[in-house]
Short mmCIF file of C-alpha atoms in Angstrom, two decimals:
data_model
loop_
_atom_site.label_atom_id
_atom_site.label_comp_id
_atom_site.label_asym_id
_atom_site.label_seq_id
_atom_site.Cartn_x
_atom_site.Cartn_y
_atom_site.Cartn_z
CA MET A 1 83.34 37.49 41.15
CA SER A 2 82.44 35.22 38.19
CA LYS A 3 79.57 34.38 36.91
CA LEU A 4 77.12 31.79 37.42
CA ILE A 5 77.01 29.58 34.63
CA SER A 6 73.31 27.77 34.38
CA ILE A 7 73.92 24.00 31.97
CA ILE A 8 71.42 21.95 30.40
CA VAL A 9 71.35 18.56 29.85
CA ASN A 10 68.06 17.27 28.48
CA CYS A 11 67.29 13.75 28.71
CA TYR A 12 65.05 11.29 27.62
CA ASN A 13 66.65 7.54 27.73
CA GLY A 14 70.20 8.74 27.67
CA GLU A 15 72.06 6.35 29.85
CA LYS A 16 74.37 5.09 26.94
CA TYR A 17 76.95 8.26 27.26
CA LEU A 18 75.40 10.12 30.10
CA LYS A 19 78.22 9.55 32.44
CA GLN A 20 80.91 10.45 29.97
CA THR A 21 78.91 13.89 29.33
CA LEU A 22 78.47 14.31 33.18
CA GLU A 23 82.19 13.96 33.71
CA SER A 24 83.02 16.42 31.27
CA ILE A 25 80.71 19.04 33.17
CA GLN A 26 82.70 18.29 36.52
CA LYS A 27 85.27 18.67 35.04
CA GLN A 28 85.51 21.97 34.07
CA ASN A 29 88.52 24.57 34.77
CA TYR A 30 85.76 27.58 35.42
CA THR A 31 84.19 25.98 38.89
CA ASN A 32 80.77 28.96 39.10
CA TRP A 33 78.36 26.95 37.21
CA GLU A 34 74.97 24.80 37.59
CA LEU A 35 73.78 21.84 36.29
CA ILE A 36 69.73 21.85 35.38
CA PHE A 37 69.30 18.31 34.72
CA TRP A 38 65.77 17.64 32.78
CA ASP A 39 64.76 14.08 32.89
CA ASN A 40 62.11 14.08 30.27
CA GLN A 41 60.45 10.87 32.03
CA SER A 42 63.54 8.84 31.02
CA THR A 43 62.95 4.62 31.27
CA ASP A 44 66.59 3.57 31.56
CA ASN A 45 69.34 4.25 34.06
CA SER A 46 69.79 7.46 33.66
CA LYS A 47 68.68 9.19 37.05
CA ALA A 48 71.27 5.96 38.60
CA ILE A 49 73.87 7.54 36.43
CA PHE A 50 72.92 11.42 37.99
CA ASP A 51 72.78 9.79 40.92
CA SER A 52 76.08 8.07 40.95
CA PHE A 53 77.78 12.24 41.09
CA ASN A 54 78.22 13.29 44.31
CA GLU A 55 78.20 16.89 43.12
CA PRO A 56 76.08 19.51 45.00
CA ARG A 57 76.17 21.65 41.92
CA PHE A 58 73.83 18.96 39.62
CA LYS A 59 70.54 19.81 40.16
CA TYR A 60 68.07 16.76 38.95
CA PHE A 61 64.76 17.85 37.63
CA TYR A 62 62.01 15.22 36.80
CA SER A 63 59.21 16.41 33.52
CA GLU A 64 55.69 16.01 34.68
CA LYS A 65 55.01 14.69 31.31
CA PHE A 66 56.52 14.10 28.15
CA THR A 67 57.12 16.35 26.11
CA SER A 68 58.86 17.44 22.53
CA LEU A 69 62.95 18.81 23.29
CA TYR A 70 62.43 22.08 22.83
CA GLU A 71 59.70 22.34 24.61
CA ALA A 72 61.77 20.38 27.69
CA ARG A 73 64.46 23.30 26.68
CA ASN A 74 62.46 25.65 27.44
CA LEU A 75 60.81 23.76 30.97
CA ALA A 76 64.82 23.82 31.77
CA CYS A 77 65.61 27.10 31.21
CA ARG A 78 62.61 29.11 34.07
CA LYS A 79 65.05 26.56 36.46
CA CYS A 80 68.23 28.43 35.92
CA ASN A 81 69.90 30.96 37.89
CA GLY A 82 72.59 31.81 35.91
CA GLU A 83 72.99 34.92 33.75
CA PHE A 84 74.17 32.51 30.84
CA ILE A 85 72.63 29.17 29.40
CA ALA A 86 74.83 26.78 28.53
CA PHE A 87 72.97 23.56 26.60
CA LEU A 88 75.30 19.77 26.55
CA ASP A 89 72.90 17.31 24.39
CA CYS A 90 73.70 13.78 26.39
CA ASP A 91 76.03 12.09 24.05
CA ASP A 92 78.57 14.97 23.57
CA TRP A 93 81.08 16.13 25.80
CA TRP A 94 82.95 19.14 26.75
CA TYR A 95 86.45 19.65 27.43
CA ASP A 96 88.16 20.78 30.21
CA ASP A 97 88.27 24.40 28.88
CA PHE A 98 84.92 24.76 27.41
CA LEU A 99 83.71 27.43 29.97
CA SER A 100 86.90 29.36 31.01
CA GLU A 101 87.50 29.94 27.27
CA ARG A 102 84.68 31.91 27.46
CA GLU A 103 86.11 34.08 30.93
CA SER A 104 86.20 37.02 28.80
CA PHE A 105 82.92 37.13 26.84
CA PHE A 106 81.24 36.38 29.92
CA LEU A 107 82.65 39.84 31.24
CA ASN A 108 82.21 41.58 28.14
CA LYS A 109 78.53 43.46 27.51
CA GLN A 110 79.13 43.48 23.80
CA PHE A 111 78.04 40.01 23.16
CA LYS A 112 75.28 38.07 24.69
CA PHE A 113 76.38 34.92 22.99
CA SER A 114 79.45 32.43 22.06
CA TYR A 115 79.61 29.51 19.98
CA SER A 116 82.78 28.09 19.38
CA LYS A 117 84.65 25.55 16.68
CA PHE A 118 84.11 21.35 17.37
CA HIS A 119 85.21 18.01 17.11
CA TYR A 120 82.91 15.54 15.34
CA PHE A 121 83.93 11.76 17.11
CA PHE A 122 82.55 9.42 14.89
CA GLN A 123 81.67 6.63 16.91
CA LYS A 124 82.25 3.52 14.49
CA SER A 125 85.64 4.75 13.30
CA ASP A 126 86.93 5.41 16.12
CA LYS A 127 87.79 8.80 14.25
CA PHE A 128 87.91 12.91 15.66
CA LYS A 129 87.02 15.68 12.58
CA ILE A 130 87.39 19.62 12.92
CA ASN A 131 83.65 21.12 11.68
CA TYR A 132 85.69 24.04 10.40
CA GLU A 133 88.88 24.15 8.63
CA ASN A 134 88.66 28.00 7.80
CA GLU A 135 87.19 30.80 10.94
CA LEU A 136 84.61 31.44 11.96
CA PRO A 137 83.09 35.02 11.47
CA ASN A 138 82.16 36.87 15.22
CA GLY A 139 79.65 39.52 15.16
CA LYS A 140 77.23 40.33 12.46
CA ILE A 141 77.15 35.92 11.25
CA TYR A 142 73.76 35.41 9.96
CA ASP A 143 74.68 36.28 6.13
CA PHE A 144 77.81 33.58 7.35
CA LEU A 145 75.03 31.18 8.96
CA SER A 146 72.24 30.79 6.03
CA LYS A 147 75.03 29.40 3.77
CA ASN A 148 77.08 27.93 6.72
CA TYR A 149 75.68 27.15 9.51
CA GLN A 150 78.13 25.65 12.15
CA VAL A 151 76.99 26.78 15.46
CA ALA A 152 76.09 23.19 17.51
CA ILE A 153 73.08 23.72 20.48
CA SER A 154 76.71 21.88 22.51
CA GLY A 155 78.62 24.66 21.97
CA LEU A 156 76.38 27.51 23.08
CA ILE A 157 76.38 29.97 25.12
CA VAL A 158 73.54 32.21 25.65
CA SER A 159 72.77 35.33 28.18
CA LYS A 160 69.34 34.47 29.66
CA ASP A 161 67.90 37.87 29.05
CA LEU A 162 68.52 37.25 25.12
CA LEU A 163 66.83 33.38 25.45
CA GLU A 164 63.84 35.52 27.15
CA LYS A 165 64.04 38.30 24.13
CA ILE A 166 63.13 35.87 21.28
CA ASN A 167 60.66 33.83 23.91
CA PHE A 168 62.98 31.15 24.01
CA PHE A 169 62.78 27.92 21.85
CA ASN A 170 59.83 27.31 19.16
CA LYS A 171 58.19 24.40 20.62
CA GLU A 172 56.24 22.96 17.56
CA PHE A 173 59.85 21.59 16.81
CA ASN A 174 61.45 18.94 17.29
CA ILE A 175 64.84 19.23 15.27
CA ILE A 176 65.32 22.51 14.39
CA GLY A 177 64.16 23.92 17.44
CA ASP A 178 67.95 25.65 18.13
CA TYR A 179 68.29 26.50 14.31
CA ASP A 180 65.31 29.00 14.28
CA ALA A 181 67.04 30.66 17.80
CA VAL A 182 70.23 30.55 16.35
CA MET A 183 69.64 32.56 13.33
CA LYS A 184 66.66 35.02 15.24
CA ILE A 185 69.66 36.09 18.22
CA SER A 186 72.12 36.44 15.12
CA LYS A 187 69.64 39.23 13.24
CA ILE A 188 69.65 41.54 16.71
CA GLU A 189 73.05 40.64 18.61
CA GLU A 190 76.83 40.47 17.70
CA ALA A 191 78.27 36.86 18.19
CA HIS A 192 81.65 35.85 20.37
CA VAL A 193 83.62 33.12 18.67
CA ILE A 194 86.24 30.98 19.62
CA GLN A 195 88.42 29.58 17.32
CA LYS A 196 89.76 26.08 18.75
CA PRO A 197 87.50 23.26 19.34
CA LEU A 198 85.89 22.83 23.06
CA LEU A 199 83.46 20.10 22.61
CA SER A 200 83.03 16.94 20.86
CA ILE A 201 79.69 15.78 19.19
CA ARG A 202 79.30 12.35 18.90
CA ILE A 203 78.06 10.61 15.43
CA HIS A 204 76.62 7.15 16.74
CA GLY A 205 74.21 6.49 13.61
CA GLU A 206 71.37 6.54 17.14
CA ASN A 207 71.22 10.34 16.50
CA PHE A 208 67.87 12.04 16.47
CA SER A 209 67.86 14.16 14.05
CA ASP A 210 70.13 11.20 11.58
CA LYS A 211 67.24 8.62 12.23
CA HIS A 212 64.24 11.34 11.22
CA ARG A 213 65.49 12.85 8.20
CA LYS A 214 62.06 13.53 6.78
CA MET A 215 60.92 15.08 9.72
CA SER A 216 64.13 17.57 9.51
CA PHE A 217 62.47 18.43 6.00
CA LYS A 218 59.15 18.76 7.30
CA GLU A 219 60.39 21.12 9.63
CA PHE A 220 62.91 23.39 7.90
CA ASN A 221 60.18 23.74 4.98
CA LYS A 222 57.80 24.93 7.68
CA TRP A 223 60.81 27.38 8.90
CA TYR A 224 60.85 28.43 5.36
CA PHE A 225 58.25 29.51 4.18
CA PHE A 226 57.25 31.67 8.01
CA GLN A 227 60.50 33.83 6.53
CA GLU A 228 58.71 34.82 3.57
CA ARG A 229 58.33 38.32 4.59
CA ASP A 230 61.53 38.77 6.74
CA SER A 231 64.82 41.13 4.93
CA PHE A 232 67.58 38.85 6.57
CA PHE A 233 66.03 35.85 4.61
CA ASN A 234 64.95 37.32 1.42
CA LYS A 235 68.61 38.52 0.88
CA ASN A 236 70.16 34.84 1.83
CA LYS A 237 67.11 33.01 0.15
CA PHE A 238 69.07 31.41 -2.03
CA SER A 239 70.93 30.14 0.35
CA PHE A 240 67.89 28.74 2.23
CA GLN A 241 66.75 27.29 -1.02
CA LYS A 242 69.65 24.80 -1.39
CA LYS A 243 69.33 24.26 1.65
CA LEU A 244 66.16 22.83 1.80
CA LEU A 245 66.51 20.90 -1.58
CA HIS A 246 69.78 19.13 -0.03
CA LEU A 247 67.82 17.96 3.09
CA PHE A 248 64.73 16.91 0.63
CA ILE A 249 67.37 14.43 -1.38
CA VAL A 250 68.79 13.49 1.95
CA SER A 251 65.06 12.56 3.52
CA ILE A 252 64.17 10.51 0.22
CA THR A 253 67.65 8.74 -0.01
CA PRO A 254 67.40 5.10 1.45
CA LYS A 255 69.38 5.58 5.00
CA PHE A 256 71.89 2.49 4.28
CA LEU A 257 73.05 4.35 0.98
CA LYS A 258 73.86 7.47 2.83
CA ASP A 259 75.43 5.91 5.45
CA LEU A 260 77.82 4.48 2.92
CA LEU A 261 78.63 7.76 1.65
CA LYS A 262 79.62 8.98 4.51
CA LYS A 263 81.14 6.28 6.00
CA LYS A 264 83.96 7.57 8.61
#
């Protein structure tokens, strides 16, 4: 019998691209899943868009109060019935085989988390770009991620018991909570990897991390100093220092200039 997969979509005023996101879940070739849709007190038409789907596997939850993103993710995780949990941001979308490509992973007790390649979709130019041209590593990937982080939250599937083991997400973070969680689990478990792109990450100029670059730097700076006594961290400390410097430069670069430099 196929494993039940819980899919979490955290939403706060995500109406603009939400229909495509939910359609991509409904179209999955793998059919044993449930959607946990966590509405973080949206004031737009997100609820109406959700309600337009006549899909019994879609489950709606309205937050009692507005919370940080990673507290919202933790609250949604508590509603999950599946052995594995997947995440999809409400401006991204999966390809039809996102879950079916993982069928062997779901049955393989060696692995407790899986990631894949993905496409960046640049909204303005209507162009796609693969995130990584070379082969991604499987197994112990902490050292690789310290130098070249290539895990998208929308492309990640994790066993629920592994998330419980690391006490889910650190709710102190608004941007790097998934980075923090992935770095933790990559120290203790081997990664399963899919070398083909299974989803698209939409770049549209209103992405939260892109609009809050100073917050990204401050959160990573805080994370960096939390790791000082960690042997995995110290082995790769120079790579993290380079990332910290990069985020600092990005945080002080005027938005119009950075947009011009990365224009697609």
